[in-house]
Amino acid sequence: MNYNKIGVVGAGTMGRGIALMLASKGLDVYLTEKTKDKLDKSMKLIHVNLDKQMEKWAVTAAEKKLILSKIHKGTLPSHVQECQLIIETITEE
């Protein structure tokens, strides 16, 4: 089965890594977190990760831009409603 839209619920360390890996493979990723602040922090860390990859010549600026365009962020459960696959990475509290 081919998945075009993948939802990742939870933007912590694991969720961020999964979203980044999937987006780098050209898939649309719908990254969801409970609050906008947590989501913004996660996206900032994704930028940092990609910048480090650029320093190592692992990705180009164009590839970074393309990867970031594949990550769609949201804070509501309905954000992942139309995804064919949803990966849950929420910590247990």
PDB file of N, CA, C and O in Angstrom, residues 1-9 18-19 21-23 25-32 70-72 79-88:
ATOM      1  N   MET A   1       0.837  -1.180   0.000  1.00  0.00           N
ATOM      2  CA  MET A   1       0.000   0.000   0.000  1.00  0.00           C
ATOM      3  C   MET A   1       0.880   1.241   0.000  1.00  0.00           C
ATOM      4  O   MET A   1       1.865   1.313   0.725  1.00  0.00           O
ATOM      5  N   ASN A   2       0.521   2.208  -0.811  1.00  0.00           N
ATOM      6  CA  ASN A   2       1.267   3.465  -0.876  1.00  0.00           C
ATOM      7  C   ASN A   2       0.596   4.496   0.001  1.00  0.00           C
ATOM      8  O   ASN A   2      -0.617   4.686  -0.051  1.00  0.00           O
ATOM      9  N   TYR A   3       1.414   5.169   0.790  1.00  0.00           N
ATOM     10  CA  TYR A   3       0.918   6.224   1.667  1.00  0.00           C
ATOM     11  C   TYR A   3       1.423   7.558   1.151  1.00  0.00           C
ATOM     12  O   TYR A   3       2.618   7.738   0.951  1.00  0.00           O
ATOM     13  N   ASN A   4       0.514   8.493   0.923  1.00  0.00           N
ATOM     14  CA  ASN A   4       0.895   9.827   0.481  1.00  0.00           C
ATOM     15  C   ASN A   4       0.856  10.823   1.634  1.00  0.00           C
ATOM     16  O   ASN A   4       1.634  11.763   1.658  1.00  0.00           O
ATOM     17  N   LYS A   5      -0.074  10.613   2.551  1.00  0.00           N
ATOM     18  CA  LYS A   5      -0.226  11.502   3.698  1.00  0.00           C
ATOM     19  C   LYS A   5      -0.068  10.671   4.967  1.00  0.00           C
ATOM     20  O   LYS A   5      -0.826   9.736   5.198  1.00  0.00           O
ATOM     21  N   ILE A   6       0.921  11.050   5.769  1.00  0.00           N
ATOM     22  CA  ILE A   6       1.166  10.327   7.011  1.00  0.00           C
ATOM     23  C   ILE A   6       1.071  11.302   8.168  1.00  0.00           C
ATOM     24  O   ILE A   6       1.705  12.363   8.154  1.00  0.00           O
ATOM     25  N   GLY A   7       0.288  10.949   9.164  1.00  0.00           N
ATOM     26  CA  GLY A   7       0.152  11.772  10.351  1.00  0.00           C
ATOM     27  C   GLY A   7       1.100  11.298  11.442  1.00  0.00           C
ATOM     28  O   GLY A   7       1.266  10.094  11.642  1.00  0.00           O
ATOM     29  N   VAL A   8       1.738  12.233  12.109  1.00  0.00           N
ATOM     30  CA  VAL A   8       2.582  11.931  13.257  1.00  0.00           C
ATOM     31  C   VAL A   8       2.019  12.726  14.428  1.00  0.00           C
ATOM     32  O   VAL A   8       2.043  13.954  14.419  1.00  0.00           O
ATOM     33  N   VAL A   9       1.488  12.012  15.410  1.00  0.00           N
ATOM     34  CA  VAL A   9       0.886  12.646  16.576  1.00  0.00           C
ATOM     35  C   VAL A   9       1.909  12.614  17.699  1.00  0.00           C
ATOM     36  O   VAL A   9       2.280  11.556  18.177  1.00  0.00           O
ATOM     37  N   ILE A  18      10.836  10.991  13.138  1.00  0.00           N
ATOM     38  CA  ILE A  18      10.011  10.267  12.166  1.00  0.00           C
ATOM     39  C   ILE A  18       9.512  11.220  11.082  1.00  0.00           C
ATOM     40  O   ILE A  18       9.581  10.915   9.889  1.00  0.00           O
ATOM     41  N   ALA A  19       9.011  12.387  11.501  1.00  0.00           N
ATOM     42  CA  ALA A  19       8.506  13.368  10.537  1.00  0.00           C
ATOM     43  C   ALA A  19       9.599  13.810   9.578  1.00  0.00           C
ATOM     44  O   ALA A  19       9.379  13.891   8.364  1.00  0.00           O
ATOM     45  N   MET A  21      12.384  12.183   8.735  1.00  0.00           N
ATOM     46  CA  MET A  21      12.770  11.076   7.860  1.00  0.00           C
ATOM     47  C   MET A  21      11.733  10.876   6.745  1.00  0.00           C
ATOM     48  O   MET A  21      12.089  10.720   5.573  1.00  0.00           O
ATOM     49  N   LEU A  22      10.454  10.898   7.099  1.00  0.00           N
ATOM     50  CA  LEU A  22       9.411  10.700   6.093  1.00  0.00           C
ATOM     51  C   LEU A  22       9.386  11.839   5.079  1.00  0.00           C
ATOM     52  O   LEU A  22       9.252  11.607   3.873  1.00  0.00           O
ATOM     53  N   ALA A  23       9.520  13.071   5.572  1.00  0.00           N
ATOM     54  CA  ALA A  23       9.512  14.230   4.672  1.00  0.00           C
ATOM     55  C   ALA A  23      10.723  14.198   3.747  1.00  0.00           C
ATOM     56  O   ALA A  23      10.626  14.576   2.573  1.00  0.00           O
ATOM     57  N   LYS A  25      11.955  11.669   2.479  1.00  0.00           N
ATOM     58  CA  LYS A  25      11.663  10.666   1.450  1.00  0.00           C
ATOM     59  C   LYS A  25      10.587  11.145   0.481  1.00  0.00           C
ATOM     60  O   LYS A  25      10.131  10.401  -0.380  1.00  0.00           O
ATOM     61  N   GLY A  26      10.138  12.394   0.657  1.00  0.00           N
ATOM     62  CA  GLY A  26       9.171  12.988  -0.261  1.00  0.00           C
ATOM     63  C   GLY A  26       7.719  12.807   0.123  1.00  0.00           C
ATOM     64  O   GLY A  26       6.829  13.123  -0.661  1.00  0.00           O
ATOM     65  N   LEU A  27       7.453  12.318   1.329  1.00  0.00           N
ATOM     66  CA  LEU A  27       6.072  12.101   1.769  1.00  0.00           C
ATOM     67  C   LEU A  27       5.554  13.331   2.499  1.00  0.00           C
ATOM     68  O   LEU A  27       6.303  14.028   3.186  1.00  0.00           O
ATOM     69  N   ASP A  28       4.258  13.589   2.358  1.00  0.00           N
ATOM     70  CA  ASP A  28       3.632  14.662   3.115  1.00  0.00           C
ATOM     71  C   ASP A  28       3.368  14.173   4.532  1.00  0.00           C
ATOM     72  O   ASP A  28       2.732  13.138   4.732  1.00  0.00           O
ATOM     73  N   VAL A  29       3.879  14.925   5.497  1.00  0.00           N
ATOM     74  CA  VAL A  29       3.761  14.553   6.903  1.00  0.00           C
ATOM     75  C   VAL A  29       2.930  15.611   7.612  1.00  0.00           C
ATOM     76  O   VAL A  29       3.183  16.809   7.484  1.00  0.00           O
ATOM     77  N   TYR A  30       1.959  15.156   8.369  1.00  0.00           N
ATOM     78  CA  TYR A  30       1.098  16.041   9.139  1.00  0.00           C
ATOM     79  C   TYR A  30       1.468  15.868  10.604  1.00  0.00           C
ATOM     80  O   TYR A  30       1.047  14.915  11.259  1.00  0.00           O
ATOM     81  N   LEU A  31       2.305  16.783  11.104  1.00  0.00           N
ATOM     82  CA  LEU A  31       2.842  16.717  12.451  1.00  0.00           C
ATOM     83  C   LEU A  31       1.899  17.455  13.393  1.00  0.00           C
ATOM     84  O   LEU A  31       1.568  18.624  13.174  1.00  0.00           O
ATOM     85  N   THR A  32       1.459  16.754  14.432  1.00  0.00           N
ATOM     86  CA  THR A  32       0.476  17.308  15.356  1.00  0.00           C
ATOM     87  C   THR A  32       1.012  17.277  16.781  1.00  0.00           C
ATOM     88  O   THR A  32       1.605  16.293  17.202  1.00  0.00           O
ATOM     89  N   LYS A  70       7.220  19.712   3.045  1.00  0.00           N
ATOM     90  CA  LYS A  70       6.467  18.465   3.184  1.00  0.00           C
ATOM     91  C   LYS A  70       5.921  18.267   4.594  1.00  0.00           C
ATOM     92  O   LYS A  70       5.127  17.362   4.830  1.00  0.00           O
ATOM     93  N   ILE A  71       6.357  19.089   5.551  1.00  0.00           N
ATOM     94  CA  ILE A  71       5.900  18.953   6.931  1.00  0.00           C
ATOM     95  C   ILE A  71       4.814  19.993   7.191  1.00  0.00           C
ATOM     96  O   ILE A  71       5.054  21.196   7.134  1.00  0.00           O
ATOM     97  N   HIS A  72       3.611  19.507   7.455  1.00  0.00           N
ATOM     98  CA  HIS A  72       2.454  20.359   7.714  1.00  0.00           C
ATOM     99  C   HIS A  72       2.143  20.243   9.205  1.00  0.00           C
ATOM    100  O   HIS A  72       1.983  19.139   9.720  1.00  0.00           O
ATOM    101  N   HIS A  79      -6.439  17.499  12.167  1.00  0.00           N
ATOM    102  CA  HIS A  79      -5.309  17.764  11.276  1.00  0.00           C
ATOM    103  C   HIS A  79      -4.844  16.488  10.571  1.00  0.00           C
ATOM    104  O   HIS A  79      -4.346  16.546   9.453  1.00  0.00           O
ATOM    105  N   VAL A  80      -5.006  15.349  11.216  1.00  0.00           N
ATOM    106  CA  VAL A  80      -4.549  14.076  10.643  1.00  0.00           C
ATOM    107  C   VAL A  80      -5.712  13.229  10.120  1.00  0.00           C
ATOM    108  O   VAL A  80      -5.527  12.075   9.765  1.00  0.00           O
ATOM    109  N   GLN A  81      -6.866  13.799  10.041  1.00  0.00           N
ATOM    110  CA  GLN A  81      -8.085  13.073   9.686  1.00  0.00           C
ATOM    111  C   GLN A  81      -8.003  12.379   8.329  1.00  0.00           C
ATOM    112  O   GLN A  81      -8.497  11.278   8.166  1.00  0.00           O
ATOM    113  N   GLU A  82      -7.378  12.994   7.352  1.00  0.00           N
ATOM    114  CA  GLU A  82      -7.355  12.423   6.004  1.00  0.00           C
ATOM    115  C   GLU A  82      -6.069  11.654   5.699  1.00  0.00           C
ATOM    116  O   GLU A  82      -5.829  11.274   4.552  1.00  0.00           O
ATOM    117  N   CYS A  83      -5.271  11.392   6.711  1.00  0.00           N
ATOM    118  CA  CYS A  83      -4.026  10.646   6.510  1.00  0.00           C
ATOM    119  C   CYS A  83      -4.326   9.160   6.348  1.00  0.00           C
ATOM    120  O   CYS A  83      -5.232   8.621   6.974  1.00  0.00           O
ATOM    121  N   GLN A  84      -3.539   8.490   5.491  1.00  0.00           N
ATOM    122  CA  GLN A  84      -3.710   7.054   5.296  1.00  0.00           C
ATOM    123  C   GLN A  84      -3.048   6.248   6.414  1.00  0.00           C
ATOM    124  O   GLN A  84      -3.383   5.099   6.634  1.00  0.00           O
ATOM    125  N   LEU A  85      -2.090   6.853   7.098  1.00  0.00           N
ATOM    126  CA  LEU A  85      -1.367   6.195   8.187  1.00  0.00           C
ATOM    127  C   LEU A  85      -1.105   7.230   9.263  1.00  0.00           C
ATOM    128  O   LEU A  85      -0.716   8.358   8.964  1.00  0.00           O
ATOM    129  N   ILE A  86      -1.346   6.856  10.513  1.00  0.00           N
ATOM    130  CA  ILE A  86      -1.073   7.750  11.640  1.00  0.00           C
ATOM    131  C   ILE A  86      -0.127   7.040  12.596  1.00  0.00           C
ATOM    132  O   ILE A  86      -0.369   5.907  13.010  1.00  0.00           O
ATOM    133  N   ILE A  87       0.962   7.719  12.927  1.00  0.00           N
ATOM    134  CA  ILE A  87       1.955   7.195  13.865  1.00  0.00           C
ATOM    135  C   ILE A  87       1.836   7.995  15.153  1.00  0.00           C
ATOM    136  O   ILE A  87       1.946   9.222  15.143  1.00  0.00           O
ATOM    137  N   GLU A  88       1.625   7.310  16.250  1.00  0.00           N
ATOM    138  CA  GLU A  88       1.456   7.969  17.548  1.00  0.00           C
ATOM    139  C   GLU A  88       2.754   7.873  18.327  1.00  0.00           C
ATOM    140  O   GLU A  88       3.301   6.792  18.516  1.00  0.00           O
TER     141      GLU A  88
END
